[in-house]
Amino acid sequence: MLAALLLLVSSPVLRAESGPAPEAGAKANDLSLDVYRKLRGHLEAYYGVAPAAAEKLTKAQARESLHKDAQEHQDALLKALGGAQVIHRELAAMLLEFSAEKEPAIQALAQTLRSDSDADVRIAAAGSLGNLKDAAA
């Protein structure tokens, strides 16, 4: 009983300084829940499919936010292409077209296009490659 109580008290969920607990089954390459929600929200606003409760952004504001997001989280997006969750890989493939550093994005998207097991992820990678200027893939 005491051991169970100590385990509960030492849980990261109860310690504010440790942040949210990882999602069940989350892998090292998957995006954190907060980052995923932020990026998805900006992408939805850009395409005009944001839910009514979402922050209201013009298309230009959403595009600017996507460029900032892609720059700020480029390493996480590149890693997410190799993640376990299809939805994270697909979102990463969609967002890398907004990346400031094109070469790493092009290389990663080309590899994803050739090797990802999910058709939606490959389609997202192909779309981003098509939208990137100077994509030599």
PDB file of C-alpha atoms in Angstrom, residues 65-124:
ATOM      1  CA  SER A  65       2.100  30.935 -38.261  1.00  0.00           C
ATOM      2  CA  LEU A  66       2.864  27.774 -40.251  1.00  0.00           C
ATOM      3  CA  HIS A  67       6.217  29.173 -41.376  1.00  0.00           C
ATOM      4  CA  LYS A  68       7.075  30.052 -37.754  1.00  0.00           C
ATOM      5  CA  ASP A  69       5.871  26.637 -36.561  1.00  0.00           C
ATOM      6  CA  ALA A  70       7.866  24.768 -39.185  1.00  0.00           C
ATOM      7  CA  GLN A  71      10.993  26.741 -38.365  1.00  0.00           C
ATOM      8  CA  GLU A  72      10.573  26.388 -34.599  1.00  0.00           C
ATOM      9  CA  HIS A  73       9.776  22.683 -34.723  1.00  0.00           C
ATOM     10  CA  GLN A  74      11.703  21.536 -37.800  1.00  0.00           C
ATOM     11  CA  ASP A  75      13.790  18.984 -35.896  1.00  0.00           C
ATOM     12  CA  ALA A  76      10.676  17.538 -34.254  1.00  0.00           C
ATOM     13  CA  LEU A  77       8.878  17.412 -37.614  1.00  0.00           C
ATOM     14  CA  LEU A  78      11.794  15.635 -39.268  1.00  0.00           C
ATOM     15  CA  LYS A  79      11.869  13.103 -36.421  1.00  0.00           C
ATOM     16  CA  ALA A  80       8.094  12.698 -36.543  1.00  0.00           C
ATOM     17  CA  LEU A  81       8.369  11.414 -40.126  1.00  0.00           C
ATOM     18  CA  GLY A  82       9.869   8.295 -38.538  1.00  0.00           C
ATOM     19  CA  GLY A  83       7.378   8.166 -35.679  1.00  0.00           C
ATOM     20  CA  ALA A  84       5.053   5.337 -34.769  1.00  0.00           C
ATOM     21  CA  GLN A  85       1.808   7.262 -35.195  1.00  0.00           C
ATOM     22  CA  VAL A  86       0.537   7.721 -38.745  1.00  0.00           C
ATOM     23  CA  ILE A  87      -1.266  10.953 -37.878  1.00  0.00           C
ATOM     24  CA  HIS A  88       1.993  12.500 -36.635  1.00  0.00           C
ATOM     25  CA  ARG A  89       3.884  11.401 -39.755  1.00  0.00           C
ATOM     26  CA  GLU A  90       1.156  12.799 -42.008  1.00  0.00           C
ATOM     27  CA  LEU A  91       1.036  16.153 -40.183  1.00  0.00           C
ATOM     28  CA  ALA A  92       4.834  16.411 -40.277  1.00  0.00           C
ATOM     29  CA  ALA A  93       4.843  15.678 -44.013  1.00  0.00           C
ATOM     30  CA  MET A  94       2.237  18.398 -44.597  1.00  0.00           C
ATOM     31  CA  LEU A  95       4.045  21.002 -42.514  1.00  0.00           C
ATOM     32  CA  LEU A  96       7.555  20.528 -43.858  1.00  0.00           C
ATOM     33  CA  GLU A  97       6.594  22.415 -47.021  1.00  0.00           C
ATOM     34  CA  PHE A  98       6.616  25.550 -44.831  1.00  0.00           C
ATOM     35  CA  SER A  99      10.135  24.865 -43.584  1.00  0.00           C
ATOM     36  CA  ALA A 100      12.806  27.545 -43.851  1.00  0.00           C
ATOM     37  CA  GLU A 101      15.577  24.973 -44.370  1.00  0.00           C
ATOM     38  CA  LYS A 102      14.479  23.330 -47.591  1.00  0.00           C
ATOM     39  CA  GLU A 103      17.244  20.777 -48.186  1.00  0.00           C
ATOM     40  CA  PRO A 104      16.693  18.657 -45.044  1.00  0.00           C
ATOM     41  CA  ALA A 105      12.935  18.831 -45.641  1.00  0.00           C
ATOM     42  CA  ILE A 106      13.289  17.733 -49.267  1.00  0.00           C
ATOM     43  CA  GLN A 107      15.557  14.817 -48.363  1.00  0.00           C
ATOM     44  CA  ALA A 108      13.282  13.629 -45.543  1.00  0.00           C
ATOM     45  CA  LEU A 109      10.108  14.000 -47.607  1.00  0.00           C
ATOM     46  CA  ALA A 110      11.654  12.138 -50.551  1.00  0.00           C
ATOM     47  CA  GLN A 111      12.646   9.279 -48.241  1.00  0.00           C
ATOM     48  CA  THR A 112       9.153   9.252 -46.745  1.00  0.00           C
ATOM     49  CA  LEU A 113       7.606   9.184 -50.217  1.00  0.00           C
ATOM     50  CA  ARG A 114       9.712   6.145 -51.118  1.00  0.00           C
ATOM     51  CA  SER A 115       9.375   4.169 -47.920  1.00  0.00           C
ATOM     52  CA  ASP A 116       6.429   5.038 -45.648  1.00  0.00           C
ATOM     53  CA  SER A 117       3.950   2.209 -45.233  1.00  0.00           C
ATOM     54  CA  ASP A 118       0.900   4.511 -45.152  1.00  0.00           C
ATOM     55  CA  ALA A 119      -0.563   5.891 -48.383  1.00  0.00           C
ATOM     56  CA  ASP A 120      -1.846   9.109 -46.734  1.00  0.00           C
ATOM     57  CA  VAL A 121       1.622   9.897 -45.416  1.00  0.00           C
ATOM     58  CA  ARG A 122       3.131   9.297 -48.864  1.00  0.00           C
ATOM     59  CA  ILE A 123       0.460  11.530 -50.442  1.00  0.00           C
ATOM     60  CA  ALA A 124       1.204  14.311 -47.908  1.00  0.00           C
TER      61      ALA A 124
END
